[in-house]
Short mmCIF file of C-alpha atoms and ligand atoms in Angstrom, two decimals:
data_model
loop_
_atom_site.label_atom_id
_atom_site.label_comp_id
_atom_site.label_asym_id
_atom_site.label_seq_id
_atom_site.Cartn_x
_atom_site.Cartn_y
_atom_site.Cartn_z
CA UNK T 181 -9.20 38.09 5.53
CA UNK T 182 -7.93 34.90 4.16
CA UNK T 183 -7.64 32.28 6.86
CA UNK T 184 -4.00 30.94 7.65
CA UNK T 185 -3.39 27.25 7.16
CA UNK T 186 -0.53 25.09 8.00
CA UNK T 187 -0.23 21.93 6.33
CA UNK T 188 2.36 19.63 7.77
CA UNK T 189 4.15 17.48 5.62
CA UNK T 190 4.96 17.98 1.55
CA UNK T 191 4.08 14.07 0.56
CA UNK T 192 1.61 12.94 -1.80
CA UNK T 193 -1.55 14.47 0.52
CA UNK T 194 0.02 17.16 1.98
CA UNK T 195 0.90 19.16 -1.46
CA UNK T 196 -2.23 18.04 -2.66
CA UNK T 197 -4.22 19.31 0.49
CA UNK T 198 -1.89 22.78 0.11
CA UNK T 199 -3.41 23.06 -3.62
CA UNK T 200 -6.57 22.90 -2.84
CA UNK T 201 -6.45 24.92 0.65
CA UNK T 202 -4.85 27.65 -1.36
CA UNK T 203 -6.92 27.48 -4.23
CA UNK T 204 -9.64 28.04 -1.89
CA UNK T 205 -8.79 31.12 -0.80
CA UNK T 206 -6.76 30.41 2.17
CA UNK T 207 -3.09 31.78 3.14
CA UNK T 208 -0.82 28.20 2.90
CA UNK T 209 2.39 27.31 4.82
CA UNK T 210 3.24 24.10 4.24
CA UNK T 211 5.95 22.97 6.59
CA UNK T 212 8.26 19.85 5.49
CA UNK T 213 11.06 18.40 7.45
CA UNK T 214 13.16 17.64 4.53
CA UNK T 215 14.73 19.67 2.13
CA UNK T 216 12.50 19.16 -0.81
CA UNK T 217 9.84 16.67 0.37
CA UNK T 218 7.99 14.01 -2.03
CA UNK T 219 10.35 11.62 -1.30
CA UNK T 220 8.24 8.80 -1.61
CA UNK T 221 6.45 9.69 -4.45
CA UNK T 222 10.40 10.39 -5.96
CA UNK T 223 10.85 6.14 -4.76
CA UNK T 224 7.28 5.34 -5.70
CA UNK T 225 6.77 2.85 -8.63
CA UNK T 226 10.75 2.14 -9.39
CA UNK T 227 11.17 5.78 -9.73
CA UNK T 228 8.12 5.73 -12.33
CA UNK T 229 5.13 6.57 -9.74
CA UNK T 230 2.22 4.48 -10.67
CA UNK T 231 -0.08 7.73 -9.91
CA UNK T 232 -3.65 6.03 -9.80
CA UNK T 233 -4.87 2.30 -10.72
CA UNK T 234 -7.11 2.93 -14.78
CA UNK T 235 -9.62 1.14 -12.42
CA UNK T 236 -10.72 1.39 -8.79
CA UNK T 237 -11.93 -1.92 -6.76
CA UNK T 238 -12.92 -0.09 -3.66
CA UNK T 239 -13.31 -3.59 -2.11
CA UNK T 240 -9.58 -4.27 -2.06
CA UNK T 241 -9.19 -1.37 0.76
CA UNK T 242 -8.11 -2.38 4.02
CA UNK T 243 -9.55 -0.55 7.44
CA UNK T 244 -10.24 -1.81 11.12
CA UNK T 245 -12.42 1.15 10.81
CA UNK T 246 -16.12 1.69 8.98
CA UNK T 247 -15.99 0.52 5.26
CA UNK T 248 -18.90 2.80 4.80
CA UNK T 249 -16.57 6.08 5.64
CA UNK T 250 -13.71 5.18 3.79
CA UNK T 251 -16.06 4.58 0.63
CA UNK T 252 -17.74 7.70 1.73
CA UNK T 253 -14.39 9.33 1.57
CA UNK T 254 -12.81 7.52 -1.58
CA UNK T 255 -15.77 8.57 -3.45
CA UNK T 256 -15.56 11.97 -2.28
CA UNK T 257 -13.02 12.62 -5.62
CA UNK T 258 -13.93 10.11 -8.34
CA UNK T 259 -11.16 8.55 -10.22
CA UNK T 260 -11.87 9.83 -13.40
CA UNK T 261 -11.96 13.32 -11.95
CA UNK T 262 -8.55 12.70 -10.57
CA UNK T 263 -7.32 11.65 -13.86
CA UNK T 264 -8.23 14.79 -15.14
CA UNK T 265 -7.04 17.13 -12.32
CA UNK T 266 -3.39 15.58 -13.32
CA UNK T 267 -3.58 15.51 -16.88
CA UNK T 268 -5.37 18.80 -17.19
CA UNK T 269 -4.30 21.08 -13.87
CA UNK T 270 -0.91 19.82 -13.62
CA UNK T 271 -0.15 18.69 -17.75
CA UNK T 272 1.17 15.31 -16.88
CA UNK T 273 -0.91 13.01 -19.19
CA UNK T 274 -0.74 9.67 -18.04
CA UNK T 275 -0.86 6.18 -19.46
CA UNK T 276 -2.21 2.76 -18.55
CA UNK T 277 0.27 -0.50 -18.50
CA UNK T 278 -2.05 -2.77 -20.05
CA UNK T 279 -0.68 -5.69 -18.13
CA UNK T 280 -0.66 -4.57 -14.84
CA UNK T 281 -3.58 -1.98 -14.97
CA UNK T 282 -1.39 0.86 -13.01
CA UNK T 283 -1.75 4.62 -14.72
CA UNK T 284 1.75 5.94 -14.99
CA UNK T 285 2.76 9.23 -16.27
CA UNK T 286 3.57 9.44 -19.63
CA UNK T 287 6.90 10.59 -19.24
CA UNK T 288 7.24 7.91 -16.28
CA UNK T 289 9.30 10.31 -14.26
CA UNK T 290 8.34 9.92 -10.65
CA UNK T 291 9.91 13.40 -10.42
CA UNK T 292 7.33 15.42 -12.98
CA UNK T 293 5.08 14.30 -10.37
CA UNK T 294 6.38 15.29 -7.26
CA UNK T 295 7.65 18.81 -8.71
CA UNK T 296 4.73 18.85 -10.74
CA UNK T 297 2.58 19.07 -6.98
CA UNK T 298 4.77 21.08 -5.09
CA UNK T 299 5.05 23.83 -7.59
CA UNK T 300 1.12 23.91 -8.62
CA UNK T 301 0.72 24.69 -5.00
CA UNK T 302 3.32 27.03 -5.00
CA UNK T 303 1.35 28.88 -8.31
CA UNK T 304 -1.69 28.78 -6.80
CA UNK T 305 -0.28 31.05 -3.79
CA UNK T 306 1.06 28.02 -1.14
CA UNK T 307 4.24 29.20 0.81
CA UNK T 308 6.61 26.11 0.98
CA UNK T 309 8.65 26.33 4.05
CA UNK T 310 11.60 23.23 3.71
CA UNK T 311 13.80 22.11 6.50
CA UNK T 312 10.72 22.52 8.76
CA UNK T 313 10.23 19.68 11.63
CA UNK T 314 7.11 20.38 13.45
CA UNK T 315 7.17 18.71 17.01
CA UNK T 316 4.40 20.03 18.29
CA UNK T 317 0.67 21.61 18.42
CA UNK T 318 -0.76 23.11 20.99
CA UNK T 319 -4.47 24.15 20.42
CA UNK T 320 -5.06 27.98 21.53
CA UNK T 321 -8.20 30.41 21.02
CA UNK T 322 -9.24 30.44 17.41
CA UNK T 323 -6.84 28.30 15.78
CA UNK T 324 -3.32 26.56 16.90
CA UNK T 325 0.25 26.72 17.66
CA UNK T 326 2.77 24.87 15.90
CA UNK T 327 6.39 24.82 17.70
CA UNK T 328 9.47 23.67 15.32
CA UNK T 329 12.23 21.82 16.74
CA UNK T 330 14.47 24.78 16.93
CA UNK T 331 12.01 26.21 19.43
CA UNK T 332 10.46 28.63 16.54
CA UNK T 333 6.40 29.06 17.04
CA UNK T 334 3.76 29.78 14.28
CA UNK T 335 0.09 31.05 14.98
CA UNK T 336 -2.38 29.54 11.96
CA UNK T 337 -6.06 29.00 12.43
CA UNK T 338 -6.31 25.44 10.95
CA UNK T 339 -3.89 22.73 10.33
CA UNK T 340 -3.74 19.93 8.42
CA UNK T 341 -1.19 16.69 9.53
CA UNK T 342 0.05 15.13 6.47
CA UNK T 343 2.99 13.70 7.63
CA UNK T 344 2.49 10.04 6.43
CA UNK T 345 2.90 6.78 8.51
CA UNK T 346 5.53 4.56 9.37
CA UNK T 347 7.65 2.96 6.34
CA UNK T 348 10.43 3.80 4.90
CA UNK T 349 11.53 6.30 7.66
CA UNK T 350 14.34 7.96 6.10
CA UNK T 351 12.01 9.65 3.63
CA UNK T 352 10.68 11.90 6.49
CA UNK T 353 7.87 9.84 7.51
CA UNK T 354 9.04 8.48 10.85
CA UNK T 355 5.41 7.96 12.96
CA UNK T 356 6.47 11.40 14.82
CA UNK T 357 3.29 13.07 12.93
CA UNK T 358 0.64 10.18 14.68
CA UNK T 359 2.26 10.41 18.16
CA UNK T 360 1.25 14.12 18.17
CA UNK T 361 -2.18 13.39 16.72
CA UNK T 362 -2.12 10.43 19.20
CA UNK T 363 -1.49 13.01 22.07
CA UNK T 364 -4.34 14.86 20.63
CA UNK T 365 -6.78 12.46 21.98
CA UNK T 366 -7.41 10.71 18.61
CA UNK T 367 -8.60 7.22 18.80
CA UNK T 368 -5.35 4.92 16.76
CA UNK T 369 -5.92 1.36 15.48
CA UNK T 370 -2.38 -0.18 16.25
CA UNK T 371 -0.38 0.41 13.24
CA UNK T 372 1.49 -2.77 11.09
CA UNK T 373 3.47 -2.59 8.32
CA UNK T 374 1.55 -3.66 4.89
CA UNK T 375 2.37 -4.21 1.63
CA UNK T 376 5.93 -5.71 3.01
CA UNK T 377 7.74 -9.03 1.93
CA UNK T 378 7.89 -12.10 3.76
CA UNK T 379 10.57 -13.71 5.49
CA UNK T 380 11.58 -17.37 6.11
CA UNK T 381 14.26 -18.19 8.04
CA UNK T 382 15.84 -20.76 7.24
CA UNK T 383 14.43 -19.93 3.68
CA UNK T 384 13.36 -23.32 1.60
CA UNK T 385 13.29 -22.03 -1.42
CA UNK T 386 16.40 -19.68 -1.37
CA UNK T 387 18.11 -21.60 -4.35
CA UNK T 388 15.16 -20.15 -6.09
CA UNK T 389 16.04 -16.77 -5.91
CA UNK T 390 15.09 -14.85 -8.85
CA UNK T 391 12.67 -17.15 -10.18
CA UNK T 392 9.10 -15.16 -10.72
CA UNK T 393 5.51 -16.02 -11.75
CA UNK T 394 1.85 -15.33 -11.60
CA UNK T 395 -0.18 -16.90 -9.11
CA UNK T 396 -3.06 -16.12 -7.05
CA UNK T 397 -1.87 -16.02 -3.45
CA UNK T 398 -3.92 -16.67 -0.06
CA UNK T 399 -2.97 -15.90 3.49
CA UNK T 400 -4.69 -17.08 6.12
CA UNK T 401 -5.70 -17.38 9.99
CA UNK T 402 -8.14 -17.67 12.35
CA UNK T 403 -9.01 -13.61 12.32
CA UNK T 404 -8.65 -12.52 8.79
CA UNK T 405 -7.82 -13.56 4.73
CA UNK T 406 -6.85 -12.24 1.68
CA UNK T 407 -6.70 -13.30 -1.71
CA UNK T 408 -4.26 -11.64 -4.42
CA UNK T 409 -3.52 -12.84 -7.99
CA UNK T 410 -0.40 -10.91 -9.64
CA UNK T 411 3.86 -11.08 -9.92
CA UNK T 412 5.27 -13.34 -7.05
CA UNK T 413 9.23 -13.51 -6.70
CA UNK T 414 11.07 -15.90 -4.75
CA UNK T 415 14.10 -13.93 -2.55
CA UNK T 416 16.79 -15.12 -0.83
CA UNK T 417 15.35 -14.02 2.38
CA UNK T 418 12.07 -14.82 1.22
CA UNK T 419 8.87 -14.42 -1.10
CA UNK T 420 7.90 -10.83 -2.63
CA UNK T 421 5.70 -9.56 -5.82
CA UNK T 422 2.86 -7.47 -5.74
CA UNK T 423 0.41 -10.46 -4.82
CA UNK T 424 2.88 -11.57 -1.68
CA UNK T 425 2.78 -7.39 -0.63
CA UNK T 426 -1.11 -7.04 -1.37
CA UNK T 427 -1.86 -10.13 1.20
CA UNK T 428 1.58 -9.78 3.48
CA UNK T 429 -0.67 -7.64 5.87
CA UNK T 430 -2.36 -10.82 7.37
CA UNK T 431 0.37 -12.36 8.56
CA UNK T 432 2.14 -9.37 9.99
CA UNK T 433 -0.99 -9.19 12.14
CA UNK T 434 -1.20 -13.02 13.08
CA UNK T 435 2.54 -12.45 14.19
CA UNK T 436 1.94 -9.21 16.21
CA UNK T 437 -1.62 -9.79 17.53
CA UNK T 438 -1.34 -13.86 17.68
CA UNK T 439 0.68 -16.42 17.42
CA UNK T 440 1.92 -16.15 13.82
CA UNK T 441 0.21 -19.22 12.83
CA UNK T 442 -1.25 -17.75 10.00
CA UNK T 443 -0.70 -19.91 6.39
CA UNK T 444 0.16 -18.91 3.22
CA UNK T 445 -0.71 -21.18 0.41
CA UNK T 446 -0.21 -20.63 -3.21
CA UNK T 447 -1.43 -21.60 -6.33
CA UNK T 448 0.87 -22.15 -8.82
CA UNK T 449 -0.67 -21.80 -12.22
CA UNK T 450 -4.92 -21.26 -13.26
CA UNK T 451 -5.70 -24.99 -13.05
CA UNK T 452 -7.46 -26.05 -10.36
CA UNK T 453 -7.91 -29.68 -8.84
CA UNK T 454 -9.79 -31.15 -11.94
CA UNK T 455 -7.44 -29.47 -14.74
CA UNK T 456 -4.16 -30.74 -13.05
CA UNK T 457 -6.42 -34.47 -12.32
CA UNK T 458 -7.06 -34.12 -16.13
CA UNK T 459 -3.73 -33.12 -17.20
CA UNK T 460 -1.56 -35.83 -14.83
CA UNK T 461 -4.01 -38.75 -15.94
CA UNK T 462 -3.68 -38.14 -19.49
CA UNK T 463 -0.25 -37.89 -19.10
CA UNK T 464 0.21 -41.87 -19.40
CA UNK T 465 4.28 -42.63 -19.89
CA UNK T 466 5.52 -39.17 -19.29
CA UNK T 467 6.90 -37.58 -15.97
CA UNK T 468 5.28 -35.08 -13.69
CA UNK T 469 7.94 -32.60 -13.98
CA UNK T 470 7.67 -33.43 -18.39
CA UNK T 471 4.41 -31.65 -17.56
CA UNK T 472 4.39 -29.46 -14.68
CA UNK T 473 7.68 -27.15 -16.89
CA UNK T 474 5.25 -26.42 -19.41
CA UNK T 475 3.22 -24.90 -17.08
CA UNK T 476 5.75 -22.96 -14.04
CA UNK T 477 9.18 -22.68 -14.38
CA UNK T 478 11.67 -25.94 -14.19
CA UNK T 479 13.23 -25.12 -11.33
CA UNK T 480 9.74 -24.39 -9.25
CA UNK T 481 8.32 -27.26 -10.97
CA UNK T 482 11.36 -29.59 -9.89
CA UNK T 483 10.84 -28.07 -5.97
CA UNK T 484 7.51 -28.96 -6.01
CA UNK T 485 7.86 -32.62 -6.94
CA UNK T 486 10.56 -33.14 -4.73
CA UNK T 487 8.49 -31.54 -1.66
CA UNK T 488 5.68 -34.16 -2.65
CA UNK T 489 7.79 -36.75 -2.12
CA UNK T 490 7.11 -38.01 -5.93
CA UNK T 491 10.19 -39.48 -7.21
CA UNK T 492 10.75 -36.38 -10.73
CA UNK T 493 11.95 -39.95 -13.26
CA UNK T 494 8.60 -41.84 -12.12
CA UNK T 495 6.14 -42.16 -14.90
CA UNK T 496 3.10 -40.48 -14.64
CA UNK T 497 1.18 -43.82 -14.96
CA UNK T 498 3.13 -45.29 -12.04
CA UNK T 499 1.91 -42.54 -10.08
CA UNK T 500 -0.34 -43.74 -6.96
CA UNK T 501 -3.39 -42.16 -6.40
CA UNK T 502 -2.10 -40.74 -3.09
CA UNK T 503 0.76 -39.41 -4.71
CA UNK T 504 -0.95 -37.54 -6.87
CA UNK T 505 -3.20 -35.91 -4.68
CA UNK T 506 -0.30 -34.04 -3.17
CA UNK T 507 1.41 -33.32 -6.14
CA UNK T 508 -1.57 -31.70 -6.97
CA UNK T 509 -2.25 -30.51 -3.47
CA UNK T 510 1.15 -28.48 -3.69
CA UNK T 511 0.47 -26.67 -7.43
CA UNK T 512 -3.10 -25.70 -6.41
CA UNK T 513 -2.89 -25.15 -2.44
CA UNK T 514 1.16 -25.42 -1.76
CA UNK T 515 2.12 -24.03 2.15
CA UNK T 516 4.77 -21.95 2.23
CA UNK T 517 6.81 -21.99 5.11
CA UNK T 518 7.13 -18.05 6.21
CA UNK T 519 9.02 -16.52 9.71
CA UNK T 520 8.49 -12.99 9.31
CA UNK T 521 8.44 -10.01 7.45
CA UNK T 522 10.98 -7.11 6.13
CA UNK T 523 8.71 -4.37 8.70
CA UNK T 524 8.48 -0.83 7.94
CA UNK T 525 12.10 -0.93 6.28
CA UNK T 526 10.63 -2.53 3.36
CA UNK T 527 6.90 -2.03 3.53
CA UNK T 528 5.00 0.30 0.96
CA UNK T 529 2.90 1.63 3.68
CA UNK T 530 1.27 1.56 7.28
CA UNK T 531 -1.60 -0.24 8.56
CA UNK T 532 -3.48 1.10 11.23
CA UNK T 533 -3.52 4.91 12.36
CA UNK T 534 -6.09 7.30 13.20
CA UNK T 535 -9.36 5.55 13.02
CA UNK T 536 -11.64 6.98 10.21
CA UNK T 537 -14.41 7.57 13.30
CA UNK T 538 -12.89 10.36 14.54
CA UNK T 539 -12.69 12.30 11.46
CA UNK T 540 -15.56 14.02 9.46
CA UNK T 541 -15.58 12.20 5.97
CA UNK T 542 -16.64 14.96 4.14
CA UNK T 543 -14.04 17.44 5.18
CA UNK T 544 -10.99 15.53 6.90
CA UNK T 545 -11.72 17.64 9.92
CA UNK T 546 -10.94 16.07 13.42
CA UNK T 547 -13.95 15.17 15.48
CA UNK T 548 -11.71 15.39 18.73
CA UNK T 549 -9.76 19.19 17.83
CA UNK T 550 -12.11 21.84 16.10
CA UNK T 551 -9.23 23.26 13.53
CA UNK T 552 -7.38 20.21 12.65
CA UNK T 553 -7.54 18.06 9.31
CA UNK T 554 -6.15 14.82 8.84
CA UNK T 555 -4.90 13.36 5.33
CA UNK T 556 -3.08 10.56 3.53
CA UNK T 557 -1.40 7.87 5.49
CA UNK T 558 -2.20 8.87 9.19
CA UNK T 559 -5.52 7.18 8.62
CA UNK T 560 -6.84 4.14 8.91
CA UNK T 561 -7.05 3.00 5.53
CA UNK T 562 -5.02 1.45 2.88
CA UNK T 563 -5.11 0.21 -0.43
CA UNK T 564 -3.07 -2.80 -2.53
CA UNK T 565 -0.39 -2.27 -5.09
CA UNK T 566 -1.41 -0.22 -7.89
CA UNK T 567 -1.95 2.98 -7.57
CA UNK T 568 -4.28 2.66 -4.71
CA UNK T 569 -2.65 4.38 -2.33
CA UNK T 570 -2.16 7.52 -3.39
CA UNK T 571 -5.54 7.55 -5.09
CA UNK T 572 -5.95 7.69 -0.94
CA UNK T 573 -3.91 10.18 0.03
CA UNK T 574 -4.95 12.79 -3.23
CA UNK T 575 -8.62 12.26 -2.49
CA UNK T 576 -8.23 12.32 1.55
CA UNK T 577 -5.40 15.61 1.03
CA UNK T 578 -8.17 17.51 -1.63
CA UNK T 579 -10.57 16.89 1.07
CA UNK T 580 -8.74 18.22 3.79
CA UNK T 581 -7.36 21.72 1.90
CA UNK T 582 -10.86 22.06 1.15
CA UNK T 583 -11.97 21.81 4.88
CA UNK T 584 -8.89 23.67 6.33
CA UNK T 585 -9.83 26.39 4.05
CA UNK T 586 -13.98 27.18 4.97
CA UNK T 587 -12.88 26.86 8.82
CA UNK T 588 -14.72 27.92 10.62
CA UNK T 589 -17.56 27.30 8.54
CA UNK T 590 -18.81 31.03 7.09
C1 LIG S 277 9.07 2.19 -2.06
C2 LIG S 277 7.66 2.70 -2.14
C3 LIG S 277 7.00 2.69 -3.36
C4 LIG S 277 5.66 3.11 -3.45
N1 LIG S 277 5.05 3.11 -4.66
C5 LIG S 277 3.76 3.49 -4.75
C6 LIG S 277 3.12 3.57 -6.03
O1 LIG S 277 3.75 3.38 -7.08
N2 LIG S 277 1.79 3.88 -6.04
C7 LIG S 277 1.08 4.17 -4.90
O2 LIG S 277 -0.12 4.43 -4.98
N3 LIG S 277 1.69 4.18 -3.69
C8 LIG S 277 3.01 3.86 -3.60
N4 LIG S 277 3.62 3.87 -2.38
C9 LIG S 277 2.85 4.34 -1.20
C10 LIG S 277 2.79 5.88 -1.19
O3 LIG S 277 4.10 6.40 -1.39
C11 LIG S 277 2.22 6.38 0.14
O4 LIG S 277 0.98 5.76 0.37
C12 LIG S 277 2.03 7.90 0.11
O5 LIG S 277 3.25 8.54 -0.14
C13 LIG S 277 1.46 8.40 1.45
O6 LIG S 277 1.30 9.79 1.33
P1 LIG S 277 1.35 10.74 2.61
O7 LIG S 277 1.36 12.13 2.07
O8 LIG S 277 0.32 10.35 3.57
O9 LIG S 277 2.75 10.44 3.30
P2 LIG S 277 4.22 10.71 2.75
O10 LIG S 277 4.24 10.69 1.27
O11 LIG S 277 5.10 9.79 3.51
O12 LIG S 277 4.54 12.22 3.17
C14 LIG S 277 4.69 12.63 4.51
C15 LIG S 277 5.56 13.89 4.49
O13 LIG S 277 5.53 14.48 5.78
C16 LIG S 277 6.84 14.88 6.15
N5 LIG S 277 6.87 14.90 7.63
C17 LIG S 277 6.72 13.84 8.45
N6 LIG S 277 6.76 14.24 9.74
C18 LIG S 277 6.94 15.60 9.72
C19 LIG S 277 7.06 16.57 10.74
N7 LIG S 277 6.98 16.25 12.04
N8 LIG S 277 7.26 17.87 10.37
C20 LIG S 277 7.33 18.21 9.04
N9 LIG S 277 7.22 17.30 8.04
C21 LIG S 277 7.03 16.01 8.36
C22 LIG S 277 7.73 13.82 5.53
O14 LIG S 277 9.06 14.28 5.38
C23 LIG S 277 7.03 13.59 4.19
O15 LIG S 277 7.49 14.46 3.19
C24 LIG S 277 4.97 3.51 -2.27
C25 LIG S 277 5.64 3.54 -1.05
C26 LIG S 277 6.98 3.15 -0.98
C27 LIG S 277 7.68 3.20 0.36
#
């Protein structure tokens, strides 16, 4: 007898962990709340879903819980095997964007993806029950009950929670999935948003607006850094970019867990102390802003100057020595001022979750609930911009149709 698997949630992990659970032999429901599920992966990317990064730095994963498991896990479906799964089991071929280093697929249609998923599981024997809300489980002699919100029960004998984290609520994934775990008597790392942009209020630079660059971005405190060099944007609320998202994580925690004191400091362009000391000195009769707008744009350059205090007409050889060590103070370590952050409106994903010690790495199986599997955002773990995260939640939701389907083990 085939063994009866629910998997909850029809994201990224969940249709991946129905694929391989049905694959594997076992009978699939796979129970979304929406209509059609996917819907982040149908947002992901500007509608383009940057499917995997062309190259993994497992480093750049973030956890409270053991780097060693999430490694363990991560390398549990090698990234050139899940380049292949895509292009060869589900014919999307997929191409690198040279600059950026994010695989997209060739067509970049977020939708081939998401369809592409949900019907291979179908294919391979899945049953994909839409319009499903699950709001409970209730563990029961060999296996576990699932209730629907319309009072509707459903007897399977392992289950898989896929149903995502925090963000972005109104694509299905509304934390209802981790207060059930939670209930469970699964151990949670408080959960942040991450990957979100930053607020300031009142915002400095809001006549800046539009204006975007590459920098290399650090944020700061006490506890924890991080480092990210990519796009930043200035907002009118705000900064954003992929290296303000991969680093916004630290201060979201220095505001929820501290005091918010955390700093964010920017360099401007790749010179460091000595280039722009070479640079400004050489510069004789011209002015700093003659220089700095061949290097940032004008209108950063000009905001910069004037927040040194360095009059933009003066001559760079009228310059005093103090003046232009915090001219150059501002291009290679400028503060910005920051309030807050957009939350889980805004952010790409969820910090925290279901710590990575209470599942088994090899098969996503809960060490607290014999019978349940846990996939894709619920846990503990996440990646930067790039690709990153679903690389998570297809390797953790392979791992967990796998497990789901040999339970018990034969
Ligand atoms: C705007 C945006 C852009 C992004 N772009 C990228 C990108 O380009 N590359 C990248 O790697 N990552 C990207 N991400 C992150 C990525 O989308 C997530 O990391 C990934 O979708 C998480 O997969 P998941 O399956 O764990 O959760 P989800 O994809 O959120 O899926 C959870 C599913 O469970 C369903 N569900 C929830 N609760 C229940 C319940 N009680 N009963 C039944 N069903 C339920 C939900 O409706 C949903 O379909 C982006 C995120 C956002 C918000």
């Amino acid at each position: 007898m085939p063994r009866r698997v629910a998997v909850i949630g029809a994201g990224a992990a969940g249709s991946m962990a129905a694929i391989f659970a049905a694959s594997a032999g076992a009978e699939v429901l796979l129970l979304e709340r929406t209509r059609d599920g996917g819907r982040k992966i149908l947002i992901s990317g500007g509608g383009r879903c940057n499917i995997l990064p062309a190259r993994l730095d497992e480093s750049r994963f973030v956890t409270d819980s053991s780097v060693h498991t999430l490694r363990k896990i991560i390398r549990s479906w090698p990234l050139p095997e899940q380049v292949a799964f895509f292009e060869g089991e589900l014919g999307l071929p997929l191409a690198e964007e040279l600059e950026s280093g994010k695989l997209f697929p060739v067509s970049n249609r977020a939708r081939d993806v998401r369809d592409g998923l949900i019907g291979l599981a179908a294919r391979r024997g899945a049953r994909f029950l839409p319009g499903s809300l699950v709001v409970d489980l209730t563990p029961e002699a060999g296996g576990w009950r699932i209730t629907l919100d319309d009072g509707a029960g459903l007897e399977v004998e392992a289950v898989i929670v896929a149903t995502g984290g925090l963000s972005v609520p109104n694509t299905g994934s509304d934390g209802r999935g981790l207060a059930i775990v939670r209930r469970l008597g699964h151990t949670m790392h408080p959960t942040y948003p991450a990957l979100t942009p930053i607020a300031a209020d009142p915002a400095p630079f809001a006549a800046l607006a539009g204006v975007s660059l590459t920098v290399t971005v650090t944020a700061q405190d006490a506890v924890r850094s991080a480092v990210a060099h990519g796009g930043f944007l200035f907002t009118h609320r705000g900064y954003s970019g992929p290296a303000v998202l991969d680093v916004s994580h630290v201060l979201v925690r220095s505001r929820l867990e501290g005091d918010g004191s955390a700093q964010l400091l920017v360099r401007w362009t790749s010179l460091d102390d000595a280039g722009w000391e070479e640079i400004l000195r050489g510069a004789g009769q011209r002015t700093a802003i003659s220089v700095a707008r061949r290097l940032m744009p004008e209108r950063l350059a000009e905001a910069l100057i004037v927040r040194a205090g360095v009059e933009p007409s003066r001559s760079l050889a009228q310059l005093r020595r103090e003046d232009r060590r915090r001219l150059i103070d501002l291009f290679v370590r400028g503060p910005l001022p920051w309030t807050g952050d957009e939350g889980y409106r805004k952010a790409e994903v969820t910090g925290g979750g279901v710590s990575l010690a209470e599942i088994d790495p090899r098969t996503m199986a809960s060490r607290r609930q014999p019978g349940l599997f846990l996939c894709g955002e619920v846990l503990d773990a996440f990646g930067p911009i790039g690709g990153y995260n679903f690389l998570w939640a297809w390797a953790t939701g392979r791992a967990a149709g796998l497990g789901a389907a040999q339970h018990p083990a034969a």
